[in-house]
Short mmCIF file of N, CA and C in Angstrom, two decimals:
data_model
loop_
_atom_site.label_atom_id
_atom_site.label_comp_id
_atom_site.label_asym_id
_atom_site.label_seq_id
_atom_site.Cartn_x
_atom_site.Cartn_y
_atom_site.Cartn_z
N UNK A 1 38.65 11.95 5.12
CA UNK A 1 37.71 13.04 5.10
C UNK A 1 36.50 12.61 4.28
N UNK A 2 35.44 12.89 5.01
CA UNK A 2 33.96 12.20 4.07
C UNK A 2 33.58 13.67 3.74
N UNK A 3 33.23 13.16 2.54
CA UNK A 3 32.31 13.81 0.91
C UNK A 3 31.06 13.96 1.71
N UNK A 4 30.39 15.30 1.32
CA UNK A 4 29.22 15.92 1.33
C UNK A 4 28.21 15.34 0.17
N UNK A 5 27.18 14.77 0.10
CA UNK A 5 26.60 14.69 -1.20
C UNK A 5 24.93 15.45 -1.05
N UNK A 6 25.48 16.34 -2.09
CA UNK A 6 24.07 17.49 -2.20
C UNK A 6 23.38 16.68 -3.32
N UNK A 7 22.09 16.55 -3.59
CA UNK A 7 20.87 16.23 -3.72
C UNK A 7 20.57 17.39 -4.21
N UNK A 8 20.39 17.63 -5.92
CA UNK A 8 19.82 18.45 -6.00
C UNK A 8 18.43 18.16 -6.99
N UNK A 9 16.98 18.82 -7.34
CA UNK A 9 16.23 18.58 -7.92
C UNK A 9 16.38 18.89 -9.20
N UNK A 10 15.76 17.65 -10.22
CA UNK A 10 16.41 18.07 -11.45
C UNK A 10 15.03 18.60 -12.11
N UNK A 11 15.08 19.82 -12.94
CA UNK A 11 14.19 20.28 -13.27
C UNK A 11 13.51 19.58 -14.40
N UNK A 12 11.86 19.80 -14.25
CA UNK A 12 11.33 18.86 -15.21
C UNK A 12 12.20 19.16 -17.05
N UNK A 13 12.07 17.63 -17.67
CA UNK A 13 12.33 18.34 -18.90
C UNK A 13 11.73 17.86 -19.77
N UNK A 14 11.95 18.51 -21.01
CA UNK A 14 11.03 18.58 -22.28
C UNK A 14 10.91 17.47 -23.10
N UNK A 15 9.82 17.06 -23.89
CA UNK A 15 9.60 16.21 -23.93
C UNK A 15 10.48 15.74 -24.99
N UNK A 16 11.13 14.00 -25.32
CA UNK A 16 12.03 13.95 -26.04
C UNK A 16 11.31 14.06 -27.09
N UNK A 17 12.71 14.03 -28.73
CA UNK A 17 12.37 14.09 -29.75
C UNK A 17 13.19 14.08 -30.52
N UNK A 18 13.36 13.22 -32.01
CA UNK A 18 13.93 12.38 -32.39
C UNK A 18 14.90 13.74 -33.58
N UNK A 19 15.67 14.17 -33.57
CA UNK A 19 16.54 14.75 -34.67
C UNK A 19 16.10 14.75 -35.85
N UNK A 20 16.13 15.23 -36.66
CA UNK A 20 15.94 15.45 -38.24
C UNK A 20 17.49 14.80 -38.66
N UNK A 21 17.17 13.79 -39.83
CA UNK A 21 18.59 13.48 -40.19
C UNK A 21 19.66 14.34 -40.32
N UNK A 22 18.96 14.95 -41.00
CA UNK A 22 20.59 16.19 -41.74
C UNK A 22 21.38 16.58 -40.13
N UNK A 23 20.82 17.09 -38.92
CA UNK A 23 21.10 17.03 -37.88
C UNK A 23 22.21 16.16 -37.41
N UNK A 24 21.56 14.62 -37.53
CA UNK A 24 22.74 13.37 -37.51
C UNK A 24 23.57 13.33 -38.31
N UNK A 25 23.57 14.05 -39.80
CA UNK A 25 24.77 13.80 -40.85
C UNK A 25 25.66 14.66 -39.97
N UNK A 26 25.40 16.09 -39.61
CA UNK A 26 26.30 17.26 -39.29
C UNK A 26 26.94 16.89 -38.42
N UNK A 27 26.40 16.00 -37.51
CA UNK A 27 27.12 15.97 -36.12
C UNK A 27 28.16 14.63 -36.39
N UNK A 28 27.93 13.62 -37.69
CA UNK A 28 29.12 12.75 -38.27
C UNK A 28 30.08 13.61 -38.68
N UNK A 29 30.16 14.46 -39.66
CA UNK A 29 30.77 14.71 -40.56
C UNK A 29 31.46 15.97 -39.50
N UNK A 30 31.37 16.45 -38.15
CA UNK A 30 31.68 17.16 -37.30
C UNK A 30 32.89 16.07 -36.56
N UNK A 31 32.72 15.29 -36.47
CA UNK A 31 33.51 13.72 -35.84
C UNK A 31 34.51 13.60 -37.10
N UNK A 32 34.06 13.42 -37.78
CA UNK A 32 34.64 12.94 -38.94
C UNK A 32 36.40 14.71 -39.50
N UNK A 33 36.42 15.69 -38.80
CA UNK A 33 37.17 16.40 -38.82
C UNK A 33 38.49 16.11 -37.93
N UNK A 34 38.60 14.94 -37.26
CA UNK A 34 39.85 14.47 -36.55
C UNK A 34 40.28 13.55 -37.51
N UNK A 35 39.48 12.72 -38.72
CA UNK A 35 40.65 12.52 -39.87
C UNK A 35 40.51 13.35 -41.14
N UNK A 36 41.51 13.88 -41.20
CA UNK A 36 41.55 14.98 -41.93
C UNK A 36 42.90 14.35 -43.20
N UNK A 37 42.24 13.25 -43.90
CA UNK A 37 43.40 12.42 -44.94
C UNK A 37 42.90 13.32 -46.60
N UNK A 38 44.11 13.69 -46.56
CA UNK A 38 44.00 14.26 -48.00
C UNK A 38 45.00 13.51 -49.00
N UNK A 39 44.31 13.46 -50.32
CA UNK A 39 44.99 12.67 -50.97
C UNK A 39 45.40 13.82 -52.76
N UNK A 40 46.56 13.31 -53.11
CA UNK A 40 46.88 13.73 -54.05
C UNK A 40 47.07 13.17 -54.86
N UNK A 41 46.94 13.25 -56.72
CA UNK A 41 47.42 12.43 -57.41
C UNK A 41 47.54 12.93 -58.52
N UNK A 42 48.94 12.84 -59.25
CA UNK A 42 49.67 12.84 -60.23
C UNK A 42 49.45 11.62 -61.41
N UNK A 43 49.95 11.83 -62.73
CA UNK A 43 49.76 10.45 -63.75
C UNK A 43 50.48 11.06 -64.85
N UNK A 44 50.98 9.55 -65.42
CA UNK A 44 51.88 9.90 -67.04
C UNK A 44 51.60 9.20 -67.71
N UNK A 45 51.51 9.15 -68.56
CA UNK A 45 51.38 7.82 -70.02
C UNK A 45 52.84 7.63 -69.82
N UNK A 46 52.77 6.22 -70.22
CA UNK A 46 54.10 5.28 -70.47
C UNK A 46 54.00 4.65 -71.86
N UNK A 47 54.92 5.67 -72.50
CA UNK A 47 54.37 4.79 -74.07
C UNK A 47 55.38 3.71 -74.35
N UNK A 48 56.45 3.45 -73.51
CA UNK A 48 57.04 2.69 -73.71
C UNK A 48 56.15 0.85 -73.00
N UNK A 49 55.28 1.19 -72.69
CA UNK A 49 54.75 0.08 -71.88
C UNK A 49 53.46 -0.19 -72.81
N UNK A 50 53.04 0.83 -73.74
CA UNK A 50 51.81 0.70 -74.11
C UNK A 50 52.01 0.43 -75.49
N UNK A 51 50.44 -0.28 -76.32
CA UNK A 51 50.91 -0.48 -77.59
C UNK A 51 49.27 -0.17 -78.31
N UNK A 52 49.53 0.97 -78.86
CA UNK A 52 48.44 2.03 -79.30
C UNK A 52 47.89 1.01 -80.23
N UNK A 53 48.26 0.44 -81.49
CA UNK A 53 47.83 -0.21 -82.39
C UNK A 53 46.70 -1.53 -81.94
N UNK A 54 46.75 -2.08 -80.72
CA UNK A 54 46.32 -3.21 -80.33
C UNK A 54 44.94 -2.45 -79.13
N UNK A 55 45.32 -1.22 -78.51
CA UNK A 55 44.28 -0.66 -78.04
C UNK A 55 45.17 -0.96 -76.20
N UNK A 56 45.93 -0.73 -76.16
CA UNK A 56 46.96 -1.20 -75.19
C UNK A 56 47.69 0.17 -74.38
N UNK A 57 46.79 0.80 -73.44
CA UNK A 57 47.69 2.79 -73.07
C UNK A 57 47.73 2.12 -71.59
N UNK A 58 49.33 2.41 -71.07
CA UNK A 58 49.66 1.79 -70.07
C UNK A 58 49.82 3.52 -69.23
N UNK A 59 49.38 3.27 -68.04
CA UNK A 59 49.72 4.95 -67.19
C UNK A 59 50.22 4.54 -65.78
N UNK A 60 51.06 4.76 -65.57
CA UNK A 60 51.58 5.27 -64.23
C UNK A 60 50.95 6.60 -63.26
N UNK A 61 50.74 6.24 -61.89
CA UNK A 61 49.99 7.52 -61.18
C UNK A 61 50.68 7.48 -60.15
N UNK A 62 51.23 8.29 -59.15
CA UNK A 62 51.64 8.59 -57.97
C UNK A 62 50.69 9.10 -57.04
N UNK A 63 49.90 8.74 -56.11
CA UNK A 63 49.60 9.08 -54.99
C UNK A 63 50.25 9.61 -53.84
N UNK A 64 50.04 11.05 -53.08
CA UNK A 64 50.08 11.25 -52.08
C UNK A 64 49.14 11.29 -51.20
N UNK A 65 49.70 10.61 -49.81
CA UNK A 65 48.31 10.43 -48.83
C UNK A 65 48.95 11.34 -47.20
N UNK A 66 47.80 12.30 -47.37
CA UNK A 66 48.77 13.29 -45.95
C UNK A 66 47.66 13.21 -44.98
N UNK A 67 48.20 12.68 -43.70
CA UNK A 67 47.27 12.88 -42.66
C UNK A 67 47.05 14.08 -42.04
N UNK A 68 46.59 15.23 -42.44
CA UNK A 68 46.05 16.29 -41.53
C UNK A 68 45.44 16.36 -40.53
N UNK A 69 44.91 15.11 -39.77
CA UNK A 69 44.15 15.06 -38.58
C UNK A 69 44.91 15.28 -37.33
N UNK A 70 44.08 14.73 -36.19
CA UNK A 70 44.51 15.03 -34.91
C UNK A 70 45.69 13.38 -34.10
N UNK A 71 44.85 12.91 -35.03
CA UNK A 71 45.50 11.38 -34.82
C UNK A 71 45.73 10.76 -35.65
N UNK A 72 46.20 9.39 -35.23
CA UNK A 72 47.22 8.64 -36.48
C UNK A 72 46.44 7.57 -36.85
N UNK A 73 46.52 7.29 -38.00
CA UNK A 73 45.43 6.45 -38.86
C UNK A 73 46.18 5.72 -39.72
N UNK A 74 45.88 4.42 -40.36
CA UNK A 74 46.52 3.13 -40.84
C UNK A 74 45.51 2.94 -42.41
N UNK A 75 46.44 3.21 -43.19
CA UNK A 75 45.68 2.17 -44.78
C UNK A 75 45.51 1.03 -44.50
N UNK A 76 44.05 0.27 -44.50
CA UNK A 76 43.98 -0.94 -44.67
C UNK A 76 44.00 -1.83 -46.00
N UNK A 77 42.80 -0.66 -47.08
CA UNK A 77 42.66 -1.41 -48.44
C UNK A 77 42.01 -0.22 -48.90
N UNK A 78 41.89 -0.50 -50.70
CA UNK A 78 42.02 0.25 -51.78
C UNK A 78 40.92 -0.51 -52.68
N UNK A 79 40.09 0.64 -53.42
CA UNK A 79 39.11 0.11 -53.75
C UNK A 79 39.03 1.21 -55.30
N UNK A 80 39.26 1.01 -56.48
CA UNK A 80 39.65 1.74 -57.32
C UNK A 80 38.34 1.41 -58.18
N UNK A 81 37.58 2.49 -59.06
CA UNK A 81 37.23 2.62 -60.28
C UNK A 81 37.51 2.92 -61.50
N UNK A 82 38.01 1.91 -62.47
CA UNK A 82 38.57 2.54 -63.63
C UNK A 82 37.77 2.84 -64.88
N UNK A 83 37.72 3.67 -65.59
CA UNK A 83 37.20 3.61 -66.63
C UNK A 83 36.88 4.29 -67.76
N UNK A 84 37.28 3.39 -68.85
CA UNK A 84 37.73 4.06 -70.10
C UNK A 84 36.91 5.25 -70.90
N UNK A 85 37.55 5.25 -72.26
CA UNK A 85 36.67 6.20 -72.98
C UNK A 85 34.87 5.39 -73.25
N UNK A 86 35.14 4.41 -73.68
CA UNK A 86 33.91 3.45 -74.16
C UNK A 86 32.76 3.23 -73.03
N UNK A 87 33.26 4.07 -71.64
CA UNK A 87 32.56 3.86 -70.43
C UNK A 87 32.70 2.39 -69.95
N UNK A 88 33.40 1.83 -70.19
CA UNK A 88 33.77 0.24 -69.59
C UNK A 88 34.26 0.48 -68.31
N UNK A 89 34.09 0.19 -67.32
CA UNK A 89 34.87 -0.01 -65.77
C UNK A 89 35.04 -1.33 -65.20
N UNK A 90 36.47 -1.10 -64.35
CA UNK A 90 36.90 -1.92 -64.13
C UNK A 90 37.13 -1.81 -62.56
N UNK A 91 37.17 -2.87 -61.23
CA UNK A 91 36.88 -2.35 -60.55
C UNK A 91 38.21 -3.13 -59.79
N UNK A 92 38.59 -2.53 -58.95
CA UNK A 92 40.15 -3.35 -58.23
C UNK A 92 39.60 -2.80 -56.87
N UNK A 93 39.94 -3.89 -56.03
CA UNK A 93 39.87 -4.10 -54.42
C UNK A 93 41.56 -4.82 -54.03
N UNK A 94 41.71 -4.37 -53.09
CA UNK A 94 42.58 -5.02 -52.36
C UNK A 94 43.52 -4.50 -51.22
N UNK A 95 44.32 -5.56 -50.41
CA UNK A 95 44.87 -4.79 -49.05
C UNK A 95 46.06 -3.88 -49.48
N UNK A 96 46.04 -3.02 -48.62
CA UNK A 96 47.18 -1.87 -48.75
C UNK A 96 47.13 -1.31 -50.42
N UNK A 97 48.87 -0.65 -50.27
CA UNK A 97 49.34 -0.34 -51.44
C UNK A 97 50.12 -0.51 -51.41
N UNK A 98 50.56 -1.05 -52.88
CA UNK A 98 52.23 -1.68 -53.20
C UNK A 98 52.44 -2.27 -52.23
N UNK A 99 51.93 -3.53 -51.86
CA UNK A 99 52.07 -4.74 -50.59
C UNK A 99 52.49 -3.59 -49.54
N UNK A 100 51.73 -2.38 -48.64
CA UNK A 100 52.13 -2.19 -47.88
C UNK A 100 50.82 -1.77 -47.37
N UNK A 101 50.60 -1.66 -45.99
CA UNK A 101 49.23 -0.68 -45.41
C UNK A 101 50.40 0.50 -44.40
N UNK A 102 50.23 1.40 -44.94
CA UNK A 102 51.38 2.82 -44.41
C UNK A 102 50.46 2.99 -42.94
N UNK A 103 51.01 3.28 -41.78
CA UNK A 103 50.62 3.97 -40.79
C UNK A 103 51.09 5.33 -40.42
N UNK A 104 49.80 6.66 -40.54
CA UNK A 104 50.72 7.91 -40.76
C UNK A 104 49.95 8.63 -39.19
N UNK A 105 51.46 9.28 -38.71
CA UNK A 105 51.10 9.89 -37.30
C UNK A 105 50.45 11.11 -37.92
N UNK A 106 49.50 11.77 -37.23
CA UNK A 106 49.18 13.27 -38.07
C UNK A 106 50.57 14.00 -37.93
N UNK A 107 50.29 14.94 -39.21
CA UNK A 107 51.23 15.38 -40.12
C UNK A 107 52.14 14.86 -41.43
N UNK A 108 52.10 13.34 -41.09
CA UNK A 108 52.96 12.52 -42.01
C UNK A 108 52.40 12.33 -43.30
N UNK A 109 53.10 12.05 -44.38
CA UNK A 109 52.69 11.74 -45.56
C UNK A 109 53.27 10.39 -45.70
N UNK A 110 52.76 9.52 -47.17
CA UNK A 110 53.52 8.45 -47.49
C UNK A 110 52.79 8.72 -49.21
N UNK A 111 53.75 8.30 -50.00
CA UNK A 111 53.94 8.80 -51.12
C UNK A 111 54.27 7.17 -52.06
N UNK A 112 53.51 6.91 -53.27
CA UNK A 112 54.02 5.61 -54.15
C UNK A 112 53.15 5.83 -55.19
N UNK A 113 53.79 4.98 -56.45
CA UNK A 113 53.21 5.25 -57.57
C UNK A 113 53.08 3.59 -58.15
N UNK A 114 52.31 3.53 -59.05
CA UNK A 114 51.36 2.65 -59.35
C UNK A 114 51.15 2.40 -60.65
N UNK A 115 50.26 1.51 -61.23
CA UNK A 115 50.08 2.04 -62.89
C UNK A 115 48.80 0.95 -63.08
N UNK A 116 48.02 1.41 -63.93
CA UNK A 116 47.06 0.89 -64.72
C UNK A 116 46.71 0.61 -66.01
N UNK A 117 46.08 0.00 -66.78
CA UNK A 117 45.98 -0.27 -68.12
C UNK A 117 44.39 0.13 -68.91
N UNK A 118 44.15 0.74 -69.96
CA UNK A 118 43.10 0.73 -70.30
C UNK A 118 43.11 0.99 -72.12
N UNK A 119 42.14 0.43 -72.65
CA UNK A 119 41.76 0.18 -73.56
C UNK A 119 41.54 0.80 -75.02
N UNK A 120 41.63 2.41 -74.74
CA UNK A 120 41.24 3.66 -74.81
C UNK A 120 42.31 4.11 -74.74
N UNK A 121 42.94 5.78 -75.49
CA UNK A 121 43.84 6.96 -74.84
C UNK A 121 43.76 7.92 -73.91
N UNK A 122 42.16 7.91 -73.28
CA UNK A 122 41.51 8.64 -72.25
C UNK A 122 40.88 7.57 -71.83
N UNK A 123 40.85 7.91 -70.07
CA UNK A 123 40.00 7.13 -69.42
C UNK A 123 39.62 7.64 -67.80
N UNK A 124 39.29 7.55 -66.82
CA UNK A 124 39.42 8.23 -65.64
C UNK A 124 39.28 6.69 -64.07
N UNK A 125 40.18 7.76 -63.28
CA UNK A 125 40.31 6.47 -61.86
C UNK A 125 39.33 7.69 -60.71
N UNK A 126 39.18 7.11 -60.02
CA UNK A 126 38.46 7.08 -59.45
C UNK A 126 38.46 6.28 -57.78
N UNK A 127 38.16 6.33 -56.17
CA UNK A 127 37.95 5.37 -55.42
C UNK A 127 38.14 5.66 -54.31
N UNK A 128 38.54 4.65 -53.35
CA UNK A 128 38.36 5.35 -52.11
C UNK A 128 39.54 4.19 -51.25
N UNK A 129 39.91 4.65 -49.87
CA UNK A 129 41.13 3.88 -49.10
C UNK A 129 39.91 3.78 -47.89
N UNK A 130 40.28 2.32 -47.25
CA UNK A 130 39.50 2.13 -46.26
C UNK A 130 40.69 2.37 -44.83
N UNK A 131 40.26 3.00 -43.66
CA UNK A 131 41.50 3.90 -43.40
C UNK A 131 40.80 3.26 -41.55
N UNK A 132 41.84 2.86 -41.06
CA UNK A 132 41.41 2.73 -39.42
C UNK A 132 42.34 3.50 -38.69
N UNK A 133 41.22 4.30 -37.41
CA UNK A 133 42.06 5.49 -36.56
C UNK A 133 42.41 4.61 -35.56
N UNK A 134 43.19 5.38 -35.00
CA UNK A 134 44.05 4.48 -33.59
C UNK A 134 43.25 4.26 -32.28
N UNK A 135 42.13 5.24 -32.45
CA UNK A 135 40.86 4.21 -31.93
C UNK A 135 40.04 3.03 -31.98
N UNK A 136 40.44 2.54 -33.34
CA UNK A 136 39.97 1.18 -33.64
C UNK A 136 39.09 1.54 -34.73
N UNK A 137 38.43 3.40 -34.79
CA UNK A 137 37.27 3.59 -35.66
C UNK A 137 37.80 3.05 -37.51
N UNK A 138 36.70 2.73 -38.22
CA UNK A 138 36.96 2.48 -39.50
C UNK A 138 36.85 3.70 -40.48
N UNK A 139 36.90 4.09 -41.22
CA UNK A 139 36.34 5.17 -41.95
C UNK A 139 36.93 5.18 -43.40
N UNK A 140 36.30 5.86 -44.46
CA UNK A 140 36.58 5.86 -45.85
C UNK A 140 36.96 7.18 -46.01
N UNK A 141 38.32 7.46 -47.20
CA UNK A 141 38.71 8.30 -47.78
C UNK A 141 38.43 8.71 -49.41
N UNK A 142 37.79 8.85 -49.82
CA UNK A 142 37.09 9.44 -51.21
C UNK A 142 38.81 9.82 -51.66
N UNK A 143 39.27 9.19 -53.16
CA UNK A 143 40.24 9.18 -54.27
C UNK A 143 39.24 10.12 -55.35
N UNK A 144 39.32 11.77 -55.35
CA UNK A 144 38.88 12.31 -56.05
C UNK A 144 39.39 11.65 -57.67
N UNK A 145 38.34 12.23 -58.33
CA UNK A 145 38.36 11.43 -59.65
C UNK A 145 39.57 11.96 -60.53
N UNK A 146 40.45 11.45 -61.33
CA UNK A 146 41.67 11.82 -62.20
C UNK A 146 41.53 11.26 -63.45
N UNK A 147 42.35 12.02 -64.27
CA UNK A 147 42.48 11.59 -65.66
C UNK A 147 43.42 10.96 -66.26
N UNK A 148 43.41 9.76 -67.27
CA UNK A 148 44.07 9.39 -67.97
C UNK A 148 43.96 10.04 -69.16
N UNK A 149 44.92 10.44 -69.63
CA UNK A 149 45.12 10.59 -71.12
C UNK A 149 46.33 10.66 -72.03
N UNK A 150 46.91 10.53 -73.04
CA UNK A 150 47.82 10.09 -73.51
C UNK A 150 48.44 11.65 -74.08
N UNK A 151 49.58 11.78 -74.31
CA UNK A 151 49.62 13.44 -75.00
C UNK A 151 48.71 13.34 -75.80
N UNK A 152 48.68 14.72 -76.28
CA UNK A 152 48.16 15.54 -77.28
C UNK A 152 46.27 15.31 -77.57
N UNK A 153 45.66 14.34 -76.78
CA UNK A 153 44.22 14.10 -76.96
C UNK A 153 43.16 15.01 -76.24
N UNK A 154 43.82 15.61 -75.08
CA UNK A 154 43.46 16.19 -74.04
C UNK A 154 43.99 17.82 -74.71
N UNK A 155 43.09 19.15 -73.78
CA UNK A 155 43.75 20.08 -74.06
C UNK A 155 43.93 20.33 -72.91
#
């Protein structure tokens, strides 16, 4: 059976014109709602690891990473800001976490804890996970900023 093909006239149109950025941010950050990675994080002083006298506060932190999106997305690498009371930072890159890159279907979580060292009894982390969707897309997850502090310095 042969196809009809209608011909229709396309009405003149207006003349082009180039978006206002904020326009292009909205319509990213509109894309950017199919990864929907939320992250959580917990921390303890370990005074058994640390040695106050020498300037030595060892902390343990647990991360949770929950995929709320529509699709399933892969940790590639970890990109941390540390830094103390004295404002010193320290900056750590590297693949996965705890030698692993987690792949989470949406809904899934993956959960591990970690530890850092700093100089100071207060200090703050900071960073971001570089995260690929099962489209191949790349994208960054912002590690809202957290606190180190040792008891009793903090209220």
């Amino acid at each position: 059976m042969a196809k009809e093909l209608i011909l229709h006239e396309t009405p003149p149109q207006p003349e082009a014109r180039v978006l206002p950025p904020y326009i292009n941010l909205e319509i990213k950050a509109m894309a950017l709602k199919d990864y929907d990675v939320k992250i959580e994080a917990s921390v303890f002083f370990v005074p058994e690891e640390s040695d106050e006298e020498r300037g030595h506060y060892v902390f343990a932190y647990t991360i949770a990473i929950t995929n709320g999106g529509e699709v399933g997305v892969q940790l590639i690498s970890r990109h941390w800001v540390i830094t103390d009371a004295n404002q010193q930072t320290q900056e750590v890159r590297g693949l996965g976490v705890v030698g692993e890159q987690p792949l989470l279907k949406p809904g899934e979580s993956f959960k591990y804890t970690s530890g850092t060292a700093i100089p100071t009894p207060v200090g703050t982390m900071r960073g971001e996970y570089r995260m690929v969707a099962e489209s191949g897309e790349h994208f960054d997850v912002a590690i809202p900023e957290f606190i180190l502090s040792t008891p009793r310095v903090l209220h």
